[in-house]
Coordinates of C-alpha atoms and ligand atoms in Angstrom, one line a residue:
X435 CA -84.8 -131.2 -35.1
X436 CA -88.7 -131.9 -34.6
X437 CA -91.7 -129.3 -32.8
X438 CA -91.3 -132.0 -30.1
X439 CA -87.9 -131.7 -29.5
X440 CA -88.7 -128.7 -27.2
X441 CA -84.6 -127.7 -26.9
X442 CA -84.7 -126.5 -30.8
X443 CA -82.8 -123.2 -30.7
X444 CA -84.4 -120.5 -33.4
X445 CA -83.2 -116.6 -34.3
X446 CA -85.9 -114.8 -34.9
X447 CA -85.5 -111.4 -37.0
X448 CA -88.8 -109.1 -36.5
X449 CA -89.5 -106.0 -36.7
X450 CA -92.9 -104.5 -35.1
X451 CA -96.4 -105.8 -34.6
X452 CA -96.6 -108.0 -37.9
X453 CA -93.0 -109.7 -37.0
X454 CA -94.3 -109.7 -33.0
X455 CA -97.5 -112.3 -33.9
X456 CA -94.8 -114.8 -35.5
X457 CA -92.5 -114.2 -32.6
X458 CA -95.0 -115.1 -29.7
X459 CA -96.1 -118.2 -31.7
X460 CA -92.6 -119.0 -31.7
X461 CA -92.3 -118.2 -28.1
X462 CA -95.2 -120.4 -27.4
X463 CA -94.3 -123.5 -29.0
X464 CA -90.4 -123.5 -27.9
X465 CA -88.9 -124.1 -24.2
X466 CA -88.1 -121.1 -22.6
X467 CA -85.5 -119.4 -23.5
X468 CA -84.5 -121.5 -26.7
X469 CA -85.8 -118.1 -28.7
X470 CA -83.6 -115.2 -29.8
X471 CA -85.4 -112.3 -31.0
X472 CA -83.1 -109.8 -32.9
X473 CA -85.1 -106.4 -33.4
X474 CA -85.6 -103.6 -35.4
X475 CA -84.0 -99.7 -34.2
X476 CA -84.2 -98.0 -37.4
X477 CA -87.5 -96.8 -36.3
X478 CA -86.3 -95.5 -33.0
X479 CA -86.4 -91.9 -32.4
X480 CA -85.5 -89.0 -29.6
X481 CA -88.6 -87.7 -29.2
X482 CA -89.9 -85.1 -26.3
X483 CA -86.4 -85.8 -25.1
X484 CA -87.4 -89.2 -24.5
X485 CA -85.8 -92.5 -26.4
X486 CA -88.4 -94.7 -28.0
X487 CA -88.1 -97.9 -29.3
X488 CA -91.3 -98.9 -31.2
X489 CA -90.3 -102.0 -32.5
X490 CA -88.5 -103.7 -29.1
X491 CA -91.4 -102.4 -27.4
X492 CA -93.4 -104.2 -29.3
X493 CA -92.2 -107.5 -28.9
X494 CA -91.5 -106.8 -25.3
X495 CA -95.5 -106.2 -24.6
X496 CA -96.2 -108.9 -26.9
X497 CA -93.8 -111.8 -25.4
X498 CA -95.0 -110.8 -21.7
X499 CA -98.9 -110.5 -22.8
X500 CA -99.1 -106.8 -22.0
X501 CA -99.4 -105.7 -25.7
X502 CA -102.8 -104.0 -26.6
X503 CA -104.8 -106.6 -29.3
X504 CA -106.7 -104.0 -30.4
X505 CA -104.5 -101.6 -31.2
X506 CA -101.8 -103.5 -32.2
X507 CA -99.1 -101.3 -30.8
X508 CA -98.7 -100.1 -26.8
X509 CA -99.5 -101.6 -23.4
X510 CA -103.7 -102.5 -22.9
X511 CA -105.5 -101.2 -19.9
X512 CA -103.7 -97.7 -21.0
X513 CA -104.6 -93.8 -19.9
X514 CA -103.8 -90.9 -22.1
X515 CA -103.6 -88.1 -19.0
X516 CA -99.7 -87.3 -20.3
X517 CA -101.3 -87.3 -23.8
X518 CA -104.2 -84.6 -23.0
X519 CA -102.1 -82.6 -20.9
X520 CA -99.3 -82.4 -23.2
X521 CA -101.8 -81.0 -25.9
X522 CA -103.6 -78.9 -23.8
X523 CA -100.2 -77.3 -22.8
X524 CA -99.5 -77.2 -27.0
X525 CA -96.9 -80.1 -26.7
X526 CA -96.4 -82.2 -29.8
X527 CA -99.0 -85.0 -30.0
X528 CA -98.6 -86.3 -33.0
X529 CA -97.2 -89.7 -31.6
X530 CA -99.3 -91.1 -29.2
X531 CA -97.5 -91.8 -25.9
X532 CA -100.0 -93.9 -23.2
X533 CA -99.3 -93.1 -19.8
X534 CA -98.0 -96.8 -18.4
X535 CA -95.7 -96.8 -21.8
X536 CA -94.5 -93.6 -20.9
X537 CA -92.7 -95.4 -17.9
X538 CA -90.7 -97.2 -20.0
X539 CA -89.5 -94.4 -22.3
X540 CA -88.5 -92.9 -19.1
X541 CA -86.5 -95.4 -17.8
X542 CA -85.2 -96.3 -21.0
X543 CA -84.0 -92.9 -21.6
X544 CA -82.7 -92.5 -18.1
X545 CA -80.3 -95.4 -18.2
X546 CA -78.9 -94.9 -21.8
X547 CA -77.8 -91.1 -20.4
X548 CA -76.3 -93.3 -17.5
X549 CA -74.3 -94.8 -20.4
X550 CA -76.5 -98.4 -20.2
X551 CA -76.3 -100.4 -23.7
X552 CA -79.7 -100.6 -25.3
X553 CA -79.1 -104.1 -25.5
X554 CA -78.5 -104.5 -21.9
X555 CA -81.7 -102.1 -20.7
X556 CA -83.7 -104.6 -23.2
X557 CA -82.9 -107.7 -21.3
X558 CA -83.1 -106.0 -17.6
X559 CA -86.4 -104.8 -19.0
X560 CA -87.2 -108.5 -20.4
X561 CA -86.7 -109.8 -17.4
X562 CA -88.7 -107.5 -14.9
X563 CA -91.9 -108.6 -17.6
X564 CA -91.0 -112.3 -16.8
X565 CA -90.4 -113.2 -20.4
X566 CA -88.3 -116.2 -21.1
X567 CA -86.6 -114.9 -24.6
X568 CA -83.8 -113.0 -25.7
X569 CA -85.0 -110.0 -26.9
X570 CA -81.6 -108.1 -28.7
X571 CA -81.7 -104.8 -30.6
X572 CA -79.8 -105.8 -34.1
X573 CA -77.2 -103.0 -32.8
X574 CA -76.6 -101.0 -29.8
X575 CA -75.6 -98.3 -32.3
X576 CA -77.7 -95.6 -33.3
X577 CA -79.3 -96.4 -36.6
X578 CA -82.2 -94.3 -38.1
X579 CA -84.6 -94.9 -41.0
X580 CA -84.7 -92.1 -43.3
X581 CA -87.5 -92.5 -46.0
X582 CA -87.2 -90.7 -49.5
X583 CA -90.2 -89.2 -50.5
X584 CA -92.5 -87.0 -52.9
X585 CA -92.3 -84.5 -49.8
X586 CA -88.4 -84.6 -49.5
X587 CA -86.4 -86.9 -47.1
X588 CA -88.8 -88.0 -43.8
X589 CA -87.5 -89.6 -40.6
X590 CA -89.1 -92.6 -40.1
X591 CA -92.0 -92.1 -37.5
X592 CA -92.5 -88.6 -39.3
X593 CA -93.5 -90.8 -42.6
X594 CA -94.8 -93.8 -40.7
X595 CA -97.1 -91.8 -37.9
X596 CA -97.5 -88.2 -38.8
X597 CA -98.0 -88.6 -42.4
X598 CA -99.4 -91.7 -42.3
X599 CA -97.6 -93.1 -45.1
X600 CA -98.9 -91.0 -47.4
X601 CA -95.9 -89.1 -49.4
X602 CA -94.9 -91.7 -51.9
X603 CA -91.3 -93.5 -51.2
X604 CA -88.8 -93.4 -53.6
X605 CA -85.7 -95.0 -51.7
X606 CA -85.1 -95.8 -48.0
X607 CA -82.1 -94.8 -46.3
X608 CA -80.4 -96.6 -43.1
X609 CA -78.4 -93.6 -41.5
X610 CA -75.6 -95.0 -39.8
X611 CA -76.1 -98.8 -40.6
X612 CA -73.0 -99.2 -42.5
X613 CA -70.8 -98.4 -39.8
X614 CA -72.8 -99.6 -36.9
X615 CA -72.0 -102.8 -35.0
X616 CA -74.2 -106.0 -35.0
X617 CA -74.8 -106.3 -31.2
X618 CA -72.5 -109.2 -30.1
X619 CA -75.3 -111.6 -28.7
X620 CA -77.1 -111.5 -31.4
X621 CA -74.1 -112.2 -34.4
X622 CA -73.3 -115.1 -32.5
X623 CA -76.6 -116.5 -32.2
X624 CA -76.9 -116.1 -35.9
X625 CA -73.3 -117.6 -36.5
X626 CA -73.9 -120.0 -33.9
X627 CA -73.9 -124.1 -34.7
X628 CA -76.0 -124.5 -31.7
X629 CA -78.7 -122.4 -33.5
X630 CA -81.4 -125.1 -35.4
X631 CA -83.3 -122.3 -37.3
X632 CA -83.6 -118.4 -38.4
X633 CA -86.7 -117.2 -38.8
X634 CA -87.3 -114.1 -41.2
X635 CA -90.5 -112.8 -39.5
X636 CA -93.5 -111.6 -41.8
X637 CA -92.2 -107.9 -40.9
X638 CA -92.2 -105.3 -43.4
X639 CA -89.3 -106.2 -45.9
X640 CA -88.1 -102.7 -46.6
X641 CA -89.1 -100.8 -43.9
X642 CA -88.6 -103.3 -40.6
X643 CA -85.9 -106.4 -41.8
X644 CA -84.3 -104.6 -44.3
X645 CA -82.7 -102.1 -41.7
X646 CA -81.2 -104.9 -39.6
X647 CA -79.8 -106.4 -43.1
X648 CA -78.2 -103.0 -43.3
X649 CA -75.8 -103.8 -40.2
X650 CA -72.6 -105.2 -42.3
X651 CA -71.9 -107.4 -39.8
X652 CA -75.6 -109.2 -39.0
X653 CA -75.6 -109.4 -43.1
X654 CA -72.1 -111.2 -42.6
X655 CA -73.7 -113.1 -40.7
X656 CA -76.5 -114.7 -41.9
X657 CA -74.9 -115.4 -44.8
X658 CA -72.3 -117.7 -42.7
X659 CA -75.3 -118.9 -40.3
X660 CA -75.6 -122.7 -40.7
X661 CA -78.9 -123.3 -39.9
X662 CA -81.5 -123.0 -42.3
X663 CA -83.0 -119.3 -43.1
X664 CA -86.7 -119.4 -43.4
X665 CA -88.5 -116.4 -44.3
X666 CA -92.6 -115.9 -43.9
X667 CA -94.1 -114.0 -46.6
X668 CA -96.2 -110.3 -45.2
X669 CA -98.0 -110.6 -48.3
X670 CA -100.9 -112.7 -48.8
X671 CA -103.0 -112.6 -52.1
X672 CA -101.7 -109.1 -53.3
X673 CA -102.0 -107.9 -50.2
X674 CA -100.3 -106.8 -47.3
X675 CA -102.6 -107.7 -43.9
X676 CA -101.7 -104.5 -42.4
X677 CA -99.9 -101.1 -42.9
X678 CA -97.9 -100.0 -46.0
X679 CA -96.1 -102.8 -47.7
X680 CA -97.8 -103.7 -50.8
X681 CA -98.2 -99.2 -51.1
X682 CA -94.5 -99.2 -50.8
X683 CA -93.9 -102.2 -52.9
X684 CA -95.8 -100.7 -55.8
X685 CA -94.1 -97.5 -54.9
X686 CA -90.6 -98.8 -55.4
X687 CA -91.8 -100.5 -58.8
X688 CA -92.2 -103.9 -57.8
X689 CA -95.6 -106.3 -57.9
X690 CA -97.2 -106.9 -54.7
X691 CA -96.6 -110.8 -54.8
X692 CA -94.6 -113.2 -52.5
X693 CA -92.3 -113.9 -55.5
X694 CA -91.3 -110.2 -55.2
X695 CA -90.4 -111.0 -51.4
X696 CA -88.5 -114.5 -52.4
X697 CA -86.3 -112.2 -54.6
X698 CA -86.2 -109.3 -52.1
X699 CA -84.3 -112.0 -49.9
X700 CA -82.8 -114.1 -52.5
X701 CA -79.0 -114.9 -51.6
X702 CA -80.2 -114.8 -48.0
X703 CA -82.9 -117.2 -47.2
X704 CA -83.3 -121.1 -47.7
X705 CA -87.1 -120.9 -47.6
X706 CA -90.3 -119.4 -48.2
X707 CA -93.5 -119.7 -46.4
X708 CA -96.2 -118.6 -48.5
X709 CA -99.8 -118.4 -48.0
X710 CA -101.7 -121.4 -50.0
X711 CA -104.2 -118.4 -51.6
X712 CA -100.6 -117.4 -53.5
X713 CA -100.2 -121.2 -54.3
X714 CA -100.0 -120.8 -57.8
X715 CA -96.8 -118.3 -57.7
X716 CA -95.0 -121.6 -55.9
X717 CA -93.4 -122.5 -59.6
X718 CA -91.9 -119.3 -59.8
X719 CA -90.4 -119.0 -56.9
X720 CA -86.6 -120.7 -57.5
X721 CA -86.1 -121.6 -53.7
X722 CA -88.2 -124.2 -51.3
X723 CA -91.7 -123.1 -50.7
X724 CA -93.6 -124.3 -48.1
X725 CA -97.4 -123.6 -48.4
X726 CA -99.2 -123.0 -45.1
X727 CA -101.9 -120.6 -43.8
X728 CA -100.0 -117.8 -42.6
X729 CA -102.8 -115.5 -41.5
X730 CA -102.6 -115.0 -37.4
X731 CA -105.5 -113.7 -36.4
X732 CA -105.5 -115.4 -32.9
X733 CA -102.9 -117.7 -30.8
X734 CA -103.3 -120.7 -32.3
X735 CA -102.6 -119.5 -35.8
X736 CA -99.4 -118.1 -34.4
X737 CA -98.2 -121.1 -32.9
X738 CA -99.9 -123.4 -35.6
X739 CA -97.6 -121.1 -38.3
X740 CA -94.9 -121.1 -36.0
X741 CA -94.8 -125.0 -35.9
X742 CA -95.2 -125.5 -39.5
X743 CA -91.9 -123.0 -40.4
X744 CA -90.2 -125.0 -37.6
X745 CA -91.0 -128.3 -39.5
X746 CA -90.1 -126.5 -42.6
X747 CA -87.0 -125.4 -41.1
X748 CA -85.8 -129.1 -39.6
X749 CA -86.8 -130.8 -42.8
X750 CA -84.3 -128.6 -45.1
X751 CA -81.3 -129.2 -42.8
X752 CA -82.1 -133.0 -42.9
X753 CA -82.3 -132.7 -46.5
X754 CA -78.8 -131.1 -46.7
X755 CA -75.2 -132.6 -47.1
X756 CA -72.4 -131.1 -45.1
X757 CA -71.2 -128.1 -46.4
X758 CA -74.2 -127.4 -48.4
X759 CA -75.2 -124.4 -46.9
X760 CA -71.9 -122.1 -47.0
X761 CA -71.4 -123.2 -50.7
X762 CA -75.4 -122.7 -51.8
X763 CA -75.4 -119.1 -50.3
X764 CA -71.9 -118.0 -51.8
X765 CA -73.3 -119.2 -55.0
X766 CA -76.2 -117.1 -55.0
Ligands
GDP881 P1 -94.6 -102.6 -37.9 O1 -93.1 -102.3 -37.8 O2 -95.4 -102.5 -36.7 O3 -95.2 -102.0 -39.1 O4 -94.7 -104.2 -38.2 P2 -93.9 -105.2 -39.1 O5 -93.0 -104.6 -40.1 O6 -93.4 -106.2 -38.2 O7 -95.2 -105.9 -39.8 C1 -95.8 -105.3 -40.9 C2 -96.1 -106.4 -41.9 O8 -96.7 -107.5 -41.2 C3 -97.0 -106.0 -43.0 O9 -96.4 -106.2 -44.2 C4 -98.2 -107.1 -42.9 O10 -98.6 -107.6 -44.1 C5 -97.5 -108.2 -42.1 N1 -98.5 -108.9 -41.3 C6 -99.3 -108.5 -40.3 N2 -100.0 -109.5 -39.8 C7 -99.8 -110.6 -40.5 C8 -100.2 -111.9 -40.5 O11 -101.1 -112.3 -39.8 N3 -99.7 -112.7 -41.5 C9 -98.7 -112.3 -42.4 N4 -98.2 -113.2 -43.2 N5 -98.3 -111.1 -42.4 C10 -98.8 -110.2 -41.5

């Protein structure tokens, strides 16, 4: 497998707009639809009788180039009319619902009461936005993050949006993951010999990946996936670039640091991007490190990152006898 060799087939597992920028670099630098992208529903939530999907919406406005930069979450060129009416009219506003998004909660919501799989409005959807990627839900399932806190237990989007993140987390909970089904496409795409490389996306470990790790059967999975697991560390020099991570991290008792995230996935992963500012943490890290700038601020970062994990990726399964990687990941 080489970045040249435009066929390479890669998984990736993202969750929302951190995971997204890793995703589209990945889209960028592969032949269409060579990329699998297996997202995150433990944030998704009934809400104003509507069904939302942050995460899936995310990556669906980010793959078709309708994602708002600024932001980071929603459609650009938005209006807020629903929004002002809504709160004129006392509706809930705390989670802000543009008007051309609305359309797709809509629909969304529309064709799951008509019995529609989740995974199957996704891809219609994928398609109508032109985008040349599989875009799979990790379960068509209902599974909902429920996060522990100083203030009692919080649905997701309650913690994450209304309270901003502020109770402190003591435990996160994956309501109805351990019976929920991995969504066929996307267990055989991890399972698959066909595929050349997984991709751990630089999503938020606890609160985006570790709910799709939480599906017994996309665990199952990628622990029998022969190609190589590559995972991109969120944290870069103590820091998480955005949102609540290294907070949570510290929360839960554990150092901000990419070695913290190399042992958060250990058993799972092959690999470790890490940022070269956390060089130095390299020789602590028991599993393959691969030291590249992994700061996207614009396109060619993404694709630049994107290239070097696919590099990192093809040069571990060249390095591997046959029959390493069942016995390596059993071991562990
Ligand atoms: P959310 O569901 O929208 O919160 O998004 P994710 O869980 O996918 O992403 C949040 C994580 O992305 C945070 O831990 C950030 O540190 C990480 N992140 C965001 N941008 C970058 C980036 O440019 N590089 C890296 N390495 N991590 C990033």
């Amino acid at each position: 497998m080489s970045t040249s060799r435009c066929t390479t087939r890669v998984v990736a597992v993202c969750g929302g707009v951190g995971g997204a920028k890793l995703a589209l670099g990945l889209y960028r630098v592969l032949a269409p639809d060579t990329l699998t992208v297996v997202g995150n529903t433990g944030d998704d939530f009934e809400h104003l009788g509507l069904h939302i999907s942050p995460d899936l919406d995310t990556v669906l406005y980010t793959l078709s180039g309708l994602a708002d930069r600024e932001r980071g979450w929603g459609r650009s060129d938005e209006s807020w009319d629903f929004m002002e009416a809504l709160a004129e009219l006392g509706g809930e506003d705390w989670f802000r619902l543009g008007d051309r998004d609305l359309a797709l909660h809509v629909l969304r919501t529309q064709r799951l009461r008509e019995s529609t799989a989740l995974s199957a409005f996704t891809a219609g959807i994928a398609r109508r936005l032109g985008i040349h990627a599989r875009i799979l839900p990790m379960s068509d399932d209902p599974v909902r993050t429920i996060v522990d806190t100083s203030e009692g237990l919080l649905p997701f989007q309650r913690y994450f949006v209304q309270r901003r993140c502020e109770p402190t987390v003591r435990r996160i909970l994956f309501d109805g993951a351990a019976t929920a089904r991995g969504q066929a496409d996307a267990v055989a795409a991890l399972r698959s010999h066909a595929t050349d490389a997984i991709v751990i996306c630089p999503s938020n470990p606890y609160l985006s990946v570790d709910p799709i790790l939480a599906v017994p059967t996309i665990r199952a999975a990628l622990k029998a996936a022969s190609a190589p697991i590559i995972a991109v560390s969120p944290i870069i020099g103590g820091q998480a670039v955005k949102g609540p991570t290294a907070k949570i991290m510290a929360e839960l008792g554990v150092e901000a640091t990419s070695a913290t995230i190399a042992a958060h996935y250990a058993g799972l992963i092959d690999g470790l991007v890490i940022d070269p500012s956390d060089g130095a943490e390299a020789a602590t890290i028991k599993l393959p490190i691969e030291l590249a700038p992994t700061l996207m601020r614009d396109l060619d970062d993404r694709k630049t990152l994107a290239r070097r994990v696919l590099d990192f990726a093809a040069r571990l399964a060249s390095e591997r006898a046959p029959g390493y990687r069942a016995v390596h990941r059993e071991a562990r």
